Coordinates of C-alpha atoms in Angstrom, one line a residue:
M1 CA 115.8 16.8 109.4
K2 CA 117.0 19.7 106.7
H3 CA 115.0 21.9 109.1
V4 CA 117.2 20.3 112.3
V5 CA 120.4 21.3 110.8
I6 CA 119.6 25.1 109.4
L7 CA 118.4 25.8 112.4
S8 CA 121.7 24.1 114.9
L9 CA 124.0 26.1 112.6
L10 CA 122.2 29.1 113.3
A11 CA 122.4 28.9 116.5
T12 CA 126.3 28.0 116.3
A13 CA 126.8 31.2 114.6
L14 CA 125.2 33.4 117.0
A15 CA 127.0 31.3 119.8
A16 CA 129.9 32.2 118.2
H17 CA 128.9 36.0 117.9
A18 CA 127.8 35.7 121.6
Q19 CA 131.4 34.6 122.1
A20 CA 133.0 37.4 121.5
V21 CA 130.9 40.1 123.3
P22 CA 132.9 39.9 126.6
P23 CA 130.5 39.4 129.7
A24 CA 132.5 42.5 131.1
V25 CA 131.1 44.8 127.5
A26 CA 127.6 43.6 127.4
K27 CA 125.2 46.3 129.0
A28 CA 127.5 49.4 127.9
R29 CA 125.3 51.9 125.6
D30 CA 128.2 51.8 122.5
L31 CA 130.5 49.6 121.4
A32 CA 133.5 49.9 119.2
A33 CA 136.1 47.2 118.4
L34 CA 139.7 47.4 118.4
P35 CA 142.3 44.7 117.2
Q36 CA 143.1 43.1 120.8
G37 CA 139.9 44.2 122.9
W38 CA 136.9 46.3 123.1
L39 CA 135.7 50.6 123.5
A40 CA 132.9 49.9 125.9
L41 CA 130.9 53.4 127.1
D42 CA 128.7 53.6 129.3
K43 CA 126.3 56.8 131.5
S44 CA 129.9 57.0 133.4
A45 CA 132.6 56.7 131.4
L46 CA 134.9 54.7 129.1
R47 CA 136.2 51.8 129.6
L48 CA 139.7 49.5 126.5
V49 CA 138.6 45.5 128.0
D50 CA 140.9 43.8 126.8
A51 CA 139.6 39.9 125.0
A52 CA 139.4 38.1 128.0
G53 CA 137.4 40.3 129.0
A54 CA 139.3 41.8 131.8
E55 CA 139.1 46.0 132.4
R56 CA 143.0 47.9 131.6
A57 CA 142.6 51.3 131.6
T58 CA 138.7 54.0 132.6
L59 CA 138.3 57.5 130.7
P60 CA 135.4 59.7 133.1
V61 CA 132.8 61.2 130.7
R62 CA 129.5 61.3 130.0
G63 CA 129.7 60.3 126.4
R64 CA 127.5 59.4 123.7
Q65 CA 128.6 56.8 120.5
V66 CA 132.1 56.2 120.1
D67 CA 133.4 55.6 117.1
V68 CA 137.3 53.5 116.1
R69 CA 139.7 52.8 113.4
S70 CA 142.8 51.2 113.3
A71 CA 146.0 50.8 112.5
G72 CA 149.2 49.1 112.7
G73 CA 148.5 48.6 116.4
A74 CA 147.1 52.4 117.1
S75 CA 143.7 52.9 117.4
L76 CA 142.5 56.4 117.4
A77 CA 139.0 56.4 119.1
I78 CA 136.5 60.0 119.5
V79 CA 133.1 59.7 121.8
I80 CA 131.3 62.9 122.6
D81 CA 131.2 64.5 125.8
A82 CA 127.6 65.4 126.4
N83 CA 128.3 67.7 129.1
A84 CA 130.5 70.0 127.3
E85 CA 128.8 68.8 123.5
R86 CA 132.6 68.5 122.4
V87 CA 134.2 66.1 120.9
I88 CA 137.0 64.6 122.7
P89 CA 139.9 62.0 120.3
V90 CA 141.0 59.1 122.8
R91 CA 144.4 56.7 121.7
A92 CA 143.2 54.0 123.2
D93 CA 146.5 50.7 122.8
G94 CA 145.2 47.5 123.2
R95 CA 148.5 45.6 124.2
A96 CA 149.8 48.4 126.4
G97 CA 145.9 48.4 128.4
T98 CA 146.1 52.3 128.3
L99 CA 142.9 55.1 127.4
A100 CA 145.0 58.7 126.9
A101 CA 142.1 61.5 125.8
L102 CA 143.1 64.3 123.1
P103 CA 142.6 67.9 123.9
P104 CA 139.3 68.7 122.5
L105 CA 138.1 69.6 119.2
P106 CA 136.8 73.3 118.7
E107 CA 133.8 74.4 119.7
T108 CA 130.8 73.9 117.0
G109 CA 128.5 76.6 118.3
F110 CA 126.1 73.6 117.9
G111 CA 125.2 70.9 120.2
I112 CA 126.8 67.9 119.0
E113 CA 123.7 64.7 118.3
A114 CA 126.2 62.4 116.3
A115 CA 130.6 61.9 115.4
C116 CA 132.1 59.7 113.1
L117 CA 134.9 58.6 112.4
Y118 CA 136.7 58.0 108.6
R119 CA 139.2 57.1 106.8
D120 CA 140.7 58.1 103.3
A121 CA 142.8 56.8 101.1
Q122 CA 144.8 58.6 101.5
Q123 CA 144.9 57.4 104.8
L124 CA 144.5 60.2 106.9
T125 CA 141.7 60.1 109.5
Y126 CA 138.7 62.4 109.5
A127 CA 135.7 63.1 111.8
F128 CA 132.4 64.3 111.1
L129 CA 130.2 66.7 112.9
A130 CA 126.4 66.3 113.1
G131 CA 123.9 69.2 115.0
K132 CA 120.1 68.6 115.3
D133 CA 118.7 71.5 112.7
G134 CA 121.4 70.2 109.8
Q135 CA 124.8 72.0 110.9
A136 CA 127.1 69.7 110.5
E137 CA 131.2 70.4 110.3
Q138 CA 134.2 67.7 108.5
W139 CA 137.6 67.8 110.4
L140 CA 141.0 66.7 109.6
L141 CA 142.3 64.7 112.6
D142 CA 146.3 64.2 111.3
G143 CA 149.6 66.7 112.1
D144 CA 150.2 69.4 114.9
A145 CA 146.4 70.2 115.4
P146 CA 142.8 69.5 114.4
R147 CA 142.1 71.3 111.2
R148 CA 138.5 72.3 109.7
V149 CA 137.9 71.0 106.8
R150 CA 134.6 71.6 105.7
R151 CA 131.3 73.0 106.9
L152 CA 128.3 71.2 104.7
A153 CA 124.6 70.3 105.7
L154 CA 123.2 67.0 107.1
P155 CA 119.8 66.6 107.4
P156 CA 118.3 67.9 111.1
H157 CA 117.2 65.2 113.6
V158 CA 120.6 63.2 113.0
Q159 CA 120.3 59.9 115.5
A160 CA 123.7 58.2 114.4
C161 CA 126.7 58.5 111.4
R162 CA 129.1 55.8 110.4
V163 CA 131.3 55.8 107.2
D164 CA 132.7 52.9 104.9
D165 CA 136.0 53.9 104.1
A166 CA 136.5 51.2 101.3
T167 CA 133.3 52.6 98.8
G168 CA 134.3 56.6 101.0
T169 CA 130.3 56.9 102.0
L170 CA 128.7 58.6 105.3
Y171 CA 125.9 57.5 105.7
V172 CA 123.2 59.4 108.7
A173 CA 120.4 58.2 110.5
E174 CA 117.4 60.4 110.1
E175 CA 114.9 60.6 112.8
G176 CA 111.8 59.7 111.4
M177 CA 112.8 59.7 107.5
G178 CA 115.5 57.1 106.8
V179 CA 118.9 56.7 106.1
W180 CA 121.0 58.8 103.6
A181 CA 124.5 58.7 102.0
Y182 CA 126.5 61.4 100.9
R183 CA 130.3 61.8 100.0
A184 CA 132.4 60.9 102.9
D185 CA 135.4 63.0 100.8
A186 CA 135.2 66.6 100.9
E187 CA 137.1 66.7 97.5
G188 CA 134.6 67.4 94.8
A189 CA 130.8 67.9 94.2
P190 CA 128.8 67.8 97.2
A191 CA 126.1 64.2 96.2
R192 CA 123.5 62.6 98.7
R193 CA 121.0 59.4 98.0
A194 CA 118.8 57.7 99.8
V195 CA 119.2 54.5 100.9
A196 CA 115.8 53.8 102.3
L197 CA 113.1 55.8 103.8
A198 CA 109.8 55.9 105.8
P199 CA 106.5 55.0 104.5
P200 CA 105.2 56.3 102.5
F201 CA 108.6 57.2 100.1
G202 CA 110.0 53.6 101.7
K203 CA 109.2 50.4 104.1
L204 CA 111.6 52.2 106.7
A205 CA 109.0 52.8 110.3
D206 CA 109.6 55.5 112.0
G207 CA 113.0 56.8 110.4
A208 CA 116.3 55.4 111.2
Q209 CA 118.2 55.0 114.7
A210 CA 120.7 53.9 115.1
L211 CA 123.7 52.1 111.9
A212 CA 126.9 50.2 111.5
V213 CA 129.3 49.8 108.3
V214 CA 129.4 45.8 107.8
P215 CA 131.4 44.2 105.0
G216 CA 129.4 45.1 101.4
G217 CA 126.4 47.2 103.1
V218 CA 125.3 48.9 105.3
V219 CA 123.2 48.3 108.8
A220 CA 120.1 49.7 110.4
A221 CA 117.4 50.0 113.1
D222 CA 114.3 51.8 112.1
G223 CA 112.2 53.7 115.0
K224 CA 110.6 50.0 115.9
G225 CA 113.9 48.7 117.1
R226 CA 113.0 46.1 113.7
L227 CA 116.9 45.3 112.0
H228 CA 117.1 46.4 108.0
A229 CA 120.4 45.8 105.5
W230 CA 121.4 46.5 102.4
R231 CA 124.3 45.6 100.2
R232 CA 125.8 47.9 98.1
T233 CA 125.5 47.5 94.5
G234 CA 128.1 49.5 92.5
N235 CA 125.9 53.3 93.3
G236 CA 122.7 51.8 94.5
W237 CA 121.5 49.4 97.6
T238 CA 119.2 46.3 97.5
A239 CA 117.8 44.8 100.7
A240 CA 119.0 41.8 102.3
A241 CA 117.7 39.4 104.5
V242 CA 118.3 40.5 108.2
A243 CA 116.7 39.6 111.3
G244 CA 116.4 41.8 114.6
Q245 CA 113.4 43.4 117.0
R246 CA 113.8 45.2 119.8
T247 CA 117.2 46.6 118.8
E248 CA 118.8 50.2 120.3
G249 CA 122.6 50.4 119.3
L250 CA 124.3 48.7 116.3
A251 CA 128.3 48.0 116.9
T252 CA 131.0 45.1 114.6
D253 CA 133.1 43.1 116.5
A254 CA 137.1 43.0 114.5
A255 CA 136.1 40.8 111.4
G256 CA 133.0 42.9 110.6
G257 CA 130.2 40.4 112.4
L258 CA 127.2 42.6 113.4
L259 CA 126.0 43.1 117.1
A260 CA 123.1 44.1 117.9
R261 CA 122.1 45.7 121.7
D262 CA 118.4 45.9 122.8
D263 CA 118.0 46.7 126.4
T264 CA 119.7 44.2 127.9
A265 CA 122.9 42.6 126.7
W266 CA 124.6 43.2 123.0
R267 CA 123.6 40.1 121.1
G268 CA 125.9 38.0 117.9
V269 CA 123.3 38.5 114.2
P270 CA 124.0 36.6 111.6
L271 CA 124.0 38.4 107.6
A272 CA 124.6 37.3 104.7
L273 CA 126.4 39.8 103.4
K274 CA 130.6 39.5 101.1
A275 CA 132.7 42.4 100.8
V276 CA 133.1 43.5 97.6
A277 CA 137.3 44.2 96.7
P278 CA 137.3 47.9 96.3
A279 CA 139.4 49.1 93.3
A280 CA 143.3 50.6 94.0
P281 CA 143.8 53.7 94.8
L282 CA 145.2 55.7 92.9
P283 CA 149.2 57.2 93.8
V284 CA 148.4 60.1 95.7
V285 CA 150.9 63.1 95.4
M286 CA 150.8 66.4 98.1
P287 CA 150.0 69.8 96.5
R288 CA 153.5 72.2 97.3
A289 CA 151.5 75.7 97.5
Q290 CA 148.8 77.2 96.7
T291 CA 147.6 80.2 95.2
E292 CA 145.9 82.2 96.8
P293 CA 142.3 82.2 96.3
V294 CA 139.8 84.0 93.9
A295 CA 138.1 87.3 94.4
R296 CA 134.8 85.9 94.0
A297 CA 133.4 83.1 94.8
G298 CA 131.2 80.1 93.3
D299 CA 132.4 78.6 89.4
A300 CA 135.3 81.3 89.1
A301 CA 139.2 79.9 88.8
D302 CA 139.6 78.2 85.7
D303 CA 142.8 77.4 83.8
P304 CA 146.6 78.8 84.5
A305 CA 149.7 79.3 82.7
I306 CA 153.1 79.4 83.7
W307 CA 156.0 82.2 83.5
R308 CA 159.6 81.4 83.7
H309 CA 161.5 84.3 84.1
P310 CA 164.7 84.3 82.1
A311 CA 167.1 85.4 84.9
D312 CA 165.0 84.0 88.2
P313 CA 164.3 81.4 87.9
A314 CA 161.9 82.3 92.0
A315 CA 160.8 84.8 90.6
S316 CA 158.4 83.0 87.9
R317 CA 154.8 83.5 87.6
V318 CA 151.6 82.0 87.6
L319 CA 148.6 83.5 85.3
G320 CA 144.8 81.8 86.1
T321 CA 141.8 83.7 84.6
N322 CA 138.6 83.5 86.8
K323 CA 135.7 83.5 85.2
K324 CA 134.0 86.4 86.8
Q325 CA 136.8 88.9 87.2
G326 CA 139.6 88.6 85.1
L327 CA 143.3 88.1 84.5
L328 CA 145.6 86.9 87.7
V329 CA 149.7 87.3 89.1
Y330 CA 150.6 85.3 91.5
D331 CA 154.5 84.0 92.2
L332 CA 155.3 80.7 93.1
Q333 CA 154.7 80.8 96.8
G334 CA 150.8 82.1 95.1
R335 CA 150.8 84.6 97.2
Q336 CA 148.8 87.3 94.5
R337 CA 150.3 89.7 92.1
Q338 CA 148.0 91.4 90.1
L339 CA 144.4 91.6 89.2
L340 CA 143.5 92.6 85.5
E341 CA 140.4 93.2 85.4
T342 CA 139.5 92.4 81.3
G343 CA 136.6 91.0 81.6
R344 CA 134.9 86.7 81.9
L345 CA 138.4 85.9 80.7
N346 CA 137.7 81.2 80.3
N347 CA 141.6 80.0 78.8
V348 CA 144.5 81.0 79.2
D349 CA 148.4 80.4 77.7
V350 CA 151.8 81.3 77.7
R351 CA 154.3 81.9 74.5
Q352 CA 157.4 83.4 75.5
D353 CA 159.9 84.5 73.3
V354 CA 157.9 84.9 70.9
A355 CA 159.2 86.8 67.4
F356 CA 157.8 89.3 64.9
G357 CA 160.7 90.6 62.5
A358 CA 162.8 92.2 64.4
E359 CA 160.4 92.6 68.0
R360 CA 160.7 89.4 70.0
F361 CA 158.1 89.3 73.5
D362 CA 156.2 87.3 76.0
L363 CA 153.0 87.1 75.2
A364 CA 149.4 85.5 77.0
L365 CA 146.2 84.6 75.2
A366 CA 143.0 84.2 76.3
T367 CA 139.5 84.2 76.0
Q368 CA 137.1 86.5 76.8
R369 CA 133.4 85.4 76.6
D370 CA 132.0 88.3 77.4
D371 CA 133.1 89.5 74.1
N372 CA 133.7 86.7 71.9
L373 CA 137.2 87.6 71.3
M374 CA 141.0 87.7 72.3
V375 CA 143.2 89.2 74.6
L376 CA 146.5 89.3 74.1
F377 CA 149.2 90.3 77.1
T378 CA 152.8 91.1 76.9
I379 CA 154.9 90.0 79.9
A380 CA 157.7 92.1 80.2
A381 CA 161.3 90.7 82.0
D382 CA 160.4 91.3 85.9
G383 CA 157.1 89.2 85.0
T384 CA 154.4 91.7 84.7
V385 CA 151.5 91.5 82.7
A386 CA 150.3 94.4 80.7
E387 CA 147.2 93.7 78.3
A388 CA 148.2 94.5 74.5
A389 CA 144.9 93.5 72.2
R390 CA 141.9 92.7 71.8
L391 CA 141.4 90.3 68.9
P392 CA 137.4 89.9 67.8
T393 CA 136.9 86.1 67.1
E394 CA 133.4 84.7 65.0
L395 CA 133.0 82.9 67.8
D396 CA 128.8 82.9 68.9
E397 CA 130.4 81.2 73.0
I398 CA 134.1 81.9 72.3
Y399 CA 135.3 79.0 75.3
G400 CA 138.4 76.8 75.3
A401 CA 142.6 78.0 73.7
C402 CA 145.6 77.7 73.8
V403 CA 148.7 78.9 72.1
Y404 CA 151.7 76.9 69.1
R405 CA 155.2 79.4 67.7
P406 CA 154.9 78.7 64.3
A407 CA 158.9 77.7 62.5
G408 CA 158.4 81.3 60.4
G409 CA 157.5 83.0 63.5
G410 CA 154.7 84.3 65.1
L411 CA 151.8 82.8 67.1
D412 CA 148.9 80.9 66.1
A413 CA 146.0 80.9 68.5
F414 CA 143.5 77.8 69.0
V415 CA 140.2 78.9 70.1
N416 CA 137.2 76.7 70.5
D417 CA 133.6 77.8 70.8
K418 CA 131.1 75.8 73.1
D419 CA 128.9 74.0 69.7
G420 CA 132.2 72.3 68.6
R421 CA 134.2 75.0 65.9
Y422 CA 137.9 75.0 66.3
L423 CA 139.3 78.4 64.6
H424 CA 143.1 78.7 63.7
Y425 CA 144.2 81.4 64.1
R426 CA 147.2 83.2 63.5
I427 CA 148.7 86.8 65.0
A428 CA 150.2 89.1 64.0
R429 CA 152.2 92.3 64.2
A430 CA 151.8 95.7 61.9
D431 CA 152.7 99.5 62.7
G432 CA 153.2 98.5 66.0
K433 CA 149.5 96.7 66.7
F434 CA 148.7 92.7 67.0
T435 CA 146.2 91.5 64.5
A436 CA 144.5 88.1 63.8
R437 CA 142.9 86.7 60.9
V438 CA 141.4 82.4 60.4
V439 CA 144.0 80.3 58.6
R440 CA 142.4 77.6 59.1
R441 CA 138.7 75.4 60.7
F442 CA 138.0 72.2 61.9
R443 CA 135.8 70.7 64.6
T444 CA 134.6 68.5 67.5
A445 CA 131.4 66.8 67.8
S446 CA 130.7 67.8 70.4
Q447 CA 131.7 70.6 74.0
P448 CA 135.7 71.0 73.4
E449 CA 137.6 72.7 75.8
G450 CA 141.4 72.7 77.0
C451 CA 144.1 71.4 73.9
V452 CA 147.6 72.1 74.5
A453 CA 150.0 72.3 70.7
D454 CA 153.4 71.1 71.0
E455 CA 156.2 73.5 69.3
A456 CA 159.2 70.0 69.6
S457 CA 156.3 67.4 67.4
G458 CA 153.9 69.7 65.2
Q459 CA 150.4 68.5 67.0
L460 CA 147.7 69.5 68.6
F461 CA 146.0 67.7 71.0
V462 CA 142.4 68.7 71.8
G463 CA 140.3 67.7 74.7
E464 CA 136.5 66.9 74.1
E465 CA 134.8 67.1 77.2
R466 CA 132.6 63.5 77.0
R467 CA 134.3 62.0 74.8
G468 CA 137.8 62.1 74.9
L469 CA 141.4 63.2 74.0
W470 CA 142.2 63.9 70.7
V471 CA 145.3 64.4 68.5
T472 CA 145.9 66.7 64.7
S473 CA 148.2 69.0 63.0
A474 CA 149.2 71.9 65.1
E475 CA 150.4 74.1 61.3
A476 CA 148.7 75.6 59.4
G477 CA 149.2 73.6 55.6
R478 CA 148.2 70.2 57.1
E479 CA 144.5 69.0 56.9
A480 CA 142.9 69.4 61.3
R481 CA 142.0 65.7 60.7
L482 CA 141.7 63.9 64.4
A483 CA 142.2 61.0 65.5
M484 CA 141.8 59.8 68.8
V485 CA 144.6 59.4 71.5
L486 CA 142.8 58.7 74.9
P487 CA 138.7 58.1 75.2
A488 CA 137.1 58.8 77.8
G489 CA 135.0 55.6 80.1
G490 CA 138.8 54.1 81.7
V491 CA 141.4 55.2 83.4
L492 CA 140.0 58.6 81.8
Q493 CA 136.6 59.5 83.6
A494 CA 134.3 62.7 82.2
D495 CA 135.0 65.7 81.3
V496 CA 137.4 65.7 79.0
E497 CA 139.5 69.6 80.9
G498 CA 142.5 70.8 80.6
V499 CA 145.3 69.9 79.1
G500 CA 149.4 69.8 78.7
I501 CA 152.6 69.0 77.7
Y502 CA 155.7 68.2 79.7
R503 CA 159.2 68.2 77.1
S504 CA 162.3 67.3 78.3
A505 CA 165.4 66.2 76.3
A506 CA 164.7 62.5 77.4
R507 CA 161.6 61.7 76.8
S508 CA 157.6 64.0 76.9
Y509 CA 153.8 63.1 78.4
V510 CA 150.7 65.3 77.8
V511 CA 148.8 65.7 81.3
V512 CA 144.9 65.0 81.3
S513 CA 142.8 66.4 84.2
S514 CA 140.3 63.2 84.4
Q515 CA 137.5 65.1 85.8
G516 CA 134.6 62.9 86.6
N517 CA 137.3 61.1 89.0
D518 CA 139.1 64.1 89.8
S519 CA 142.7 62.2 89.0
Y520 CA 145.1 63.2 86.3
V521 CA 146.5 61.0 83.6
V522 CA 150.0 61.1 82.0
L523 CA 150.7 59.4 78.8
D524 CA 153.0 60.1 76.3
A525 CA 153.1 62.9 74.2
A526 CA 154.1 60.3 70.9
A527 CA 152.5 57.6 69.2
P528 CA 151.2 55.1 70.3
Y529 CA 149.8 57.6 73.8
R530 CA 151.3 55.4 75.9
V531 CA 149.0 55.8 79.2
R532 CA 152.0 55.9 82.3
G533 CA 149.6 56.7 84.7
A534 CA 147.3 59.2 86.0
F535 CA 146.9 60.1 89.9
R536 CA 144.7 62.5 92.3
I537 CA 146.3 65.1 94.6
G538 CA 146.1 65.0 97.9
V539 CA 145.9 66.2 101.3
N540 CA 149.3 68.2 102.0
V541 CA 148.7 68.1 106.3
A542 CA 152.3 69.9 107.4
D543 CA 151.8 73.1 105.4
G544 CA 147.9 72.9 105.9
I545 CA 147.2 72.4 101.5
D546 CA 143.6 70.3 100.6
G547 CA 143.7 68.4 98.4
A548 CA 142.1 69.0 93.8
S549 CA 139.3 67.6 92.9
E550 CA 137.3 68.5 89.6
T551 CA 139.8 70.7 88.1
D552 CA 139.4 72.6 85.1
G553 CA 142.3 73.5 84.1
L554 CA 145.9 73.0 83.9
E555 CA 149.1 73.5 83.3
V556 CA 153.0 72.0 83.5
T557 CA 156.6 72.3 81.9
S558 CA 159.5 70.7 82.5
A559 CA 161.2 74.6 83.4
D560 CA 163.8 75.5 86.2
L561 CA 162.0 76.9 87.8
G562 CA 164.5 76.3 91.6
G563 CA 163.9 74.9 94.7
P564 CA 161.5 72.2 94.6
Y565 CA 160.4 72.8 91.1
G566 CA 163.5 71.8 89.6
R567 CA 162.1 69.3 87.1
G568 CA 159.1 71.1 86.7
M569 CA 155.2 71.6 87.5
L570 CA 152.1 71.3 87.5
V571 CA 149.1 74.2 88.0
V572 CA 146.0 72.0 88.8
Q573 CA 143.5 74.2 89.5
D574 CA 141.0 72.8 92.2
G575 CA 137.2 72.8 92.2
Y576 CA 136.8 73.0 95.4
K577 CA 138.5 75.0 97.9
R578 CA 139.2 73.1 101.4
M579 CA 140.8 73.3 104.9
P580 CA 139.0 76.1 105.2
D581 CA 136.6 76.2 102.4
G582 CA 136.7 79.6 100.5
P583 CA 136.5 80.3 97.3
Q584 CA 138.9 78.2 94.0
N585 CA 142.8 78.2 94.1
F586 CA 145.5 76.6 92.3
K587 CA 147.5 74.0 93.6
L588 CA 151.4 73.9 92.4
V589 CA 152.9 70.5 92.6
A590 CA 156.4 69.8 92.2
W591 CA 157.2 67.4 88.7
D592 CA 159.0 64.9 91.3
D593 CA 156.6 64.1 93.2
I594 CA 154.4 62.9 90.2
A595 CA 157.3 60.8 88.6
R596 CA 157.6 59.7 91.6
A597 CA 155.0 58.6 92.3
L598 CA 154.0 56.8 88.8
G599 CA 157.7 55.7 88.5
L600 CA 158.6 58.2 85.1
D601 CA 161.8 58.6 83.7

């Protein structure tokens, strides 16, 4: 009797799924669910069918593979035009019963075997296009016209692709090999993992030929038409029970239920997977501008600094290091104004109106890794930067640096080594020359880099890449006893990189680059160092500026720099320049936008 009940429940579930597929779309080659119906693709057309099974609109196309994203009653679909080998975006309105083809995406130069959509946490929609030979591209579909975000390499002989928006995972079915998972977000380092492979590496016969993303996991049909399902468990996948034979296509209904197509029709397939609630996305702040890319490819740009023009804030400058070349100077529109080829510079910091007796200077100090020394630069009243001195250090692998103006005048520099050593230098001036001597030593247990000195409080904040953010005294006469402010592992994800201070009359904040999850943490600059929130830097569609990720260095100021930067600016290094692909650069963000996103004073 128990088995009869189970079979009855199974039959009921199958019937329920079958009823969700109207006879009008049962024989479609590919299928995508809309909130008020279906998109059905056959050999000659894409058809819009309502929930009752009535055909409402037709778009003639010899197409293959349809995917769709819906929000607020509007739906955007893509279909591959098999004759032109181009992807056509389509506006679908289930209520009005209309289909409207948009201009096709530009030619890729390769035959398109698979295409799929992705909607990110910023609610921007992208299309992935995959070729037979492994070439692939990602396009942003929002804005006045589509933009190619990046080129990427996928496996050869891709049969299908689908994206799980909740986890930002691009799944790819490779003929003869299996199912792969990629990072869908263009920002950050590319990553690939195997979900399931063909023998002798796994049990997926003849690789994979169809895919569907379902709540809590992913489903594939292998090369012999058998169904396989996997439950997403953290960063991995666990096989889940699913039954099915002779499967040629996969889709989901509007509720996420699994649909499979054999050589006769679509059918519902019971699947016991449960969606895991995704973590709440961080607020997204858009950059207002970006600098021209650095002149070297690879990991080159590293750390910025900001110089404020004494008379004309709009004529201020952003300094940025190129680890393969030297120091770059940009205006606030991101245009390069100077390049000083001073060697492999890593970190740079600026202090203005530094007093050496009767002399006053605006100075920048950078660490130079070729010779393990500090390079000191002067900044003229018009923003012109010039090398002033090269100051040797005792370090073997000089790395990070920051500077501090002690009350008695002069300039202090904190420079560190990859082995954790910190040297506190006092920079003086005599007989028209700059000199440096060590006045204090301390160390972190592992590799540090970013640091910032707060002259208002006399504190020095130190980032230890794998462990977190520390604080100690910036004064040469005080013991350098490190106290943990914010450990890595929670809102702050290793590597802990750039550190800056936003100083205002009302309150001061520390801003830290949380490189491990491509975000930026804001906390009070005074004990108990309350965390005020974290944010990401997203895509500015209107101005064609990509987001920021894997940030090394950053700098922030509360100075009025004019225009959108009236309450200050954050500048961050961008580890991956997209839209289009190119060498690294720096992104400029208005502090007002950050304060609004995090509800700051």
